Short mmCIF file of C-alpha atoms in Angstrom, two decimals:
data_model
loop_
_atom_site.label_atom_id
_atom_site.label_comp_id
_atom_site.label_asym_id
_atom_site.label_seq_id
_atom_site.Cartn_x
_atom_site.Cartn_y
_atom_site.Cartn_z
CA GLY A 1 89.28 113.12 122.25
CA VAL A 2 86.02 111.41 120.59
CA GLN A 3 83.50 113.68 119.59
CA THR A 4 79.92 113.16 121.70
CA CYS A 5 77.21 111.61 119.55
CA ALA A 6 73.57 110.23 120.10
CA LEU A 7 74.60 106.42 121.14
CA PRO A 8 72.32 103.43 119.72
CA ILE A 9 70.32 101.84 122.37
CA TYR A 10 71.48 98.30 123.13
CA VAL A 11 69.46 95.87 125.12
CA LEU A 12 72.42 93.77 126.51
CA ASP A 13 70.76 90.39 127.23
CA GLU A 14 73.75 88.46 129.12
CA THR A 15 72.03 85.22 127.98
CA ARG A 16 72.68 86.01 124.22
CA ALA A 17 76.34 86.01 124.40
CA GLU A 18 77.69 86.69 120.74
CA GLN A 19 75.14 89.50 120.52
CA LEU A 20 76.42 90.99 124.03
CA MET A 21 80.02 90.76 123.07
CA GLN A 22 79.29 92.48 119.55
CA ALA A 23 77.45 95.47 121.45
CA VAL A 24 79.89 95.97 123.93
CA MET A 25 82.73 96.03 121.31
CA HIS A 26 80.75 98.53 119.06
CA LEU A 27 80.51 100.43 122.21
CA ALA A 28 83.84 100.39 122.98
CA ASP A 29 84.65 101.40 119.45
CA LEU A 30 82.99 104.63 120.20
CA GLY A 31 84.82 105.21 123.51
CA VAL A 32 81.93 104.09 125.81
CA ASP A 33 83.33 101.31 128.57
CA SER A 34 80.52 98.85 128.94
CA SER A 35 83.04 96.25 129.87
CA ALA A 36 81.26 95.65 132.93
CA ARG A 37 78.62 93.86 131.35
CA LEU A 38 80.74 91.13 130.45
CA ASP A 39 81.37 90.26 133.82
CA VAL A 40 78.99 87.19 133.33
CA LEU A 41 80.52 85.92 130.64
CA VAL A 42 83.85 85.74 132.27
CA GLU A 43 82.51 84.22 135.55
CA THR A 44 80.77 81.31 133.36
CA GLY A 45 84.12 80.84 131.37
CA MET A 46 82.53 81.97 128.21
CA MET A 47 85.29 84.69 128.13
CA ARG A 48 88.72 85.19 129.02
CA PRO A 49 89.49 88.00 131.42
CA ASP A 50 92.14 89.31 129.10
CA ASP A 51 89.57 89.66 126.19
CA GLN A 52 87.59 91.85 128.65
CA ALA A 53 90.42 93.88 129.90
CA LEU A 54 91.18 94.57 125.81
CA VAL A 55 87.40 95.85 125.45
CA ARG A 56 88.25 98.64 128.54
CA ALA A 57 91.54 99.28 126.59
CA ILE A 58 90.01 99.84 123.38
CA ALA A 59 87.42 102.10 124.78
CA ALA A 60 90.11 104.20 126.55
CA ALA A 61 92.18 104.58 123.68
CA ALA A 62 89.11 105.48 121.45
CA ARG A 63 88.11 108.15 124.12
CA ASP A 64 91.32 109.47 124.41
CA LEU A 65 94.28 107.82 122.27
CA PRO A 66 97.34 109.29 123.85
CA SER A 67 96.51 108.12 127.17
CA GLY A 68 94.77 104.45 126.24
CA LEU A 69 97.57 104.05 123.40
CA PRO A 70 100.15 102.38 125.82
CA ALA A 71 97.51 99.85 127.26
CA LEU A 72 96.03 98.84 123.81
CA ARG A 73 99.77 98.71 122.31
CA ILE A 74 100.60 96.03 124.93
CA PHE A 75 97.43 93.71 123.64
CA ALA A 76 98.53 94.60 120.02
CA ASP A 77 101.54 93.06 120.38
CA THR A 78 99.80 89.24 121.05
CA ASP A 79 96.49 89.67 119.63
CA GLU A 80 95.34 90.32 116.16
CA VAL A 81 92.05 92.23 116.90
CA ALA A 82 93.71 94.61 119.44
CA ALA A 83 96.42 95.53 116.71
CA SER A 84 93.79 95.94 113.76
CA LYS A 85 91.81 98.36 116.30
CA MET A 86 95.19 100.19 116.99
CA ILE A 87 95.77 100.62 113.54
CA ASP A 88 92.37 102.08 113.02
CA LEU A 89 92.57 104.65 115.91
CA LEU A 90 96.03 105.89 114.87
CA ALA A 91 94.64 106.42 111.41
CA VAL A 92 91.64 108.30 112.67
CA GLY A 93 93.95 110.18 114.65
CA ASP A 94 95.86 111.41 111.66
CA ARG A 95 98.99 109.54 112.78
CA LEU A 96 99.84 107.73 109.86
CA ASP A 97 103.65 107.32 110.55
CA ASP A 98 102.46 105.25 113.32
CA ALA A 99 99.67 103.54 111.47
CA GLN A 100 101.91 102.38 108.90
CA ALA A 101 104.75 101.07 111.34
CA ALA A 102 102.03 99.37 113.30
CA ALA A 103 100.39 97.78 110.26
CA LEU A 104 103.91 96.62 108.97
CA SER A 105 104.46 95.30 112.90
CA ALA A 106 101.05 93.51 112.95
CA HIS A 107 102.05 91.66 109.52
CA SER A 108 105.62 90.42 110.81
CA ARG A 109 103.77 88.98 114.01
CA PHE A 110 100.36 87.77 112.68
CA GLY A 111 101.22 86.97 109.18
CA GLU A 112 97.98 88.55 108.04
CA PRO A 113 98.67 90.06 104.51
CA GLY A 114 95.49 92.77 104.82
CA PHE A 115 98.02 94.35 107.25
CA LEU A 116 100.48 94.94 104.32
CA VAL A 117 97.35 96.20 102.25
CA GLN A 118 96.70 98.65 104.87
CA CYS A 119 100.89 99.78 105.12
CA ALA A 120 100.56 100.41 101.45
CA GLY A 121 97.61 102.38 101.73
CA PHE A 122 99.14 104.47 104.58
CA LEU A 123 102.53 104.97 102.45
CA MET A 124 100.72 106.36 99.50
CA ARG A 125 98.89 108.98 102.03
CA LEU A 126 102.32 109.92 103.13
CA GLY A 127 103.79 110.34 99.73
CA ARG A 128 106.16 107.40 99.91
CA PRO A 129 104.93 105.60 96.53
CA GLY A 130 108.19 103.63 96.09
CA GLU A 131 107.76 101.75 99.90
CA ALA A 132 103.78 101.33 99.06
CA ARG A 133 104.50 99.42 95.57
CA THR A 134 106.91 97.18 97.65
CA ALA A 135 104.35 96.49 100.47
CA ALA A 136 101.47 96.19 97.84
CA ASN A 137 103.61 93.82 95.55
CA ASP A 138 104.57 91.74 98.85
CA ALA A 139 100.54 91.39 99.81
CA LEU A 140 100.03 90.41 96.48
CA SER A 141 102.37 87.39 96.80
CA HIS A 142 100.28 86.06 99.75
CA SER A 143 97.51 83.37 98.35
CA SER A 144 95.76 84.22 101.62
CA LEU A 145 94.82 87.50 100.57
CA ASP A 146 91.17 88.01 100.11
CA ALA A 147 89.28 89.38 97.06
CA VAL A 148 88.92 93.07 98.55
CA GLY A 149 92.56 93.10 99.58
CA ARG A 150 93.91 91.84 96.08
CA ARG A 151 91.86 94.81 94.50
CA THR A 152 92.88 97.67 96.81
CA SER A 153 96.42 96.41 96.51
CA HIS A 154 96.20 96.51 92.66
CA ARG A 155 94.66 99.96 92.72
CA ILE A 156 97.62 101.23 94.82
CA LEU A 157 100.15 100.11 92.19
CA ALA A 158 98.01 101.46 89.56
CA ALA A 159 98.12 104.75 91.32
CA VAL A 160 102.21 104.44 91.65
CA ALA A 161 102.45 103.62 87.92
CA VAL A 162 100.25 106.56 86.77
CA ARG A 163 102.77 108.86 89.17
CA ASP A 164 105.52 107.23 87.28
CA ALA A 165 104.49 108.02 84.11
CA GLU A 166 103.61 111.62 84.67
CA SER A 167 106.88 111.89 85.91
CA ALA A 168 108.69 110.17 83.15
CA ASP A 169 111.36 111.81 81.22
CA ALA A 170 112.06 109.10 78.58
CA ALA A 171 109.18 108.06 76.14
CA ALA A 172 110.00 104.35 76.88
CA GLY A 173 109.72 104.65 80.72
CA LEU A 174 106.55 106.47 80.05
CA THR A 175 104.82 103.84 77.84
CA GLN A 176 105.87 101.11 80.20
CA SER A 177 104.29 102.94 83.23
CA TRP A 178 101.16 103.51 81.56
CA HIS A 179 101.05 100.04 80.59
CA ARG A 180 101.63 98.87 84.02
CA ALA A 181 98.79 101.22 85.26
CA GLU A 182 96.54 99.49 82.69
CA ARG A 183 97.56 96.06 83.82
CA HIS A 184 96.67 96.79 87.19
CA LEU A 185 93.54 98.80 86.74
CA ALA A 186 92.36 95.73 84.40
CA GLU A 187 93.01 93.52 87.58
CA CYS A 188 90.70 96.11 89.49
CA ALA A 189 88.07 95.98 86.78
CA SER A 190 87.62 92.29 86.89
CA ALA A 191 85.01 90.45 88.32
CA ALA A 192 87.04 87.30 88.14
CA ASP A 193 87.06 87.49 92.12
CA GLY A 194 83.40 87.77 92.44
CA LEU A 195 83.45 91.53 92.70
CA GLN A 196 81.11 94.15 91.19
CA ALA A 197 83.39 96.19 89.21
CA ASP A 198 83.79 100.07 90.48
CA PRO A 199 83.15 102.68 88.00
CA HIS A 200 86.06 104.30 89.16
CA ASP A 201 88.46 101.91 88.33
CA VAL A 202 86.66 101.24 84.82
CA TRP A 203 86.90 104.77 84.01
CA ASN A 204 90.50 105.35 85.25
CA LEU A 205 91.36 102.10 82.82
CA ILE A 206 89.73 103.76 79.83
CA ASN A 207 91.59 106.77 80.60
CA VAL A 208 94.71 104.96 80.61
CA GLN A 209 93.88 103.12 77.47
CA LEU A 210 93.28 106.40 75.81
CA ARG A 211 96.80 107.75 76.72
CA LEU A 212 98.23 104.38 75.36
CA GLY A 213 96.29 105.31 72.04
CA ASN A 214 94.15 101.95 72.85
CA TYR A 215 90.91 103.35 71.54
CA ALA A 216 89.49 100.19 70.30
CA ARG A 217 90.14 98.64 73.72
CA ALA A 218 88.98 101.50 75.64
CA PHE A 219 85.59 101.60 73.63
CA LEU A 220 85.19 98.01 74.32
CA GLU A 221 85.68 98.80 78.18
CA TYR A 222 82.90 101.66 77.86
CA ARG A 223 80.58 99.35 76.27
CA LEU A 224 81.10 96.55 79.18
CA ASP A 225 80.52 99.37 81.92
CA GLU A 226 77.46 100.98 80.21
CA SER A 227 75.99 97.32 79.88
CA HIS A 228 76.12 96.88 83.66
CA LEU A 229 74.33 100.12 84.13
#
C-alpha cells in the first residue's frame, strides 16, 4: 500500500475550477480520494462525469495497486492521462515488465512518442538493451518528441553503445561502439534544444573521448564545461 505521510493542506475553493481539479488530482496521486469535491464541477458541466470517475480510479490504484489497477486499466485504454498515471504507478510498484508493456501499448493507441522513451528506459532497467535501442530510435524518429524526450533517448542509446563497446571482441566493433556512444552523448551535452547540459553527460562524453584517444576534443569539452561552472 501507499505509505502514510503528512498531506499538504488545500483550500478547495469550488469557484476556482482549475485549482480545484489540480488539488484533487494531486491528492489522488497520493491515494486520497477527494473526488466528491468535484461534484459541483460535474453538476455545472465544467467537468465530465468520466473525468471524476478517473480521479477516483487513480486514488484507488495509488492506495492499493493490485485492487485498483483493473478499473484504472479500463480508463487507460481510451484516456492518455489515465495511461500515463497507470504506467507511473506500475513503475513505482516495481512492476517493470507491466510498465514497459503498458508504455508500448499507450504509444500504439495515442501516438505520443514520450511513451516510447519510457518504454526504452524500462527495458534498460530490465536488462534488455537491444529492445531499448529499438524503442529509443523509434522515439527519435518522431518530430513531435520534445527536447527532454530527445535527450533521454540519446542517453539511453549512449548507454547501450557503452555496453556494446565493453563487451565487443573485435577491435573494429569496439571502436565503432565507442564512436556511437560519443555521438549520442554529444547530443545529450548539446544546448541546441534549449536545455542546459547535464554535467554527468559532459563527463561521460569526456570519458568516451579519452577511450577513443581524442584527447584534444576531451580537453575542449572539459574547458567548455568549466566555463559554465
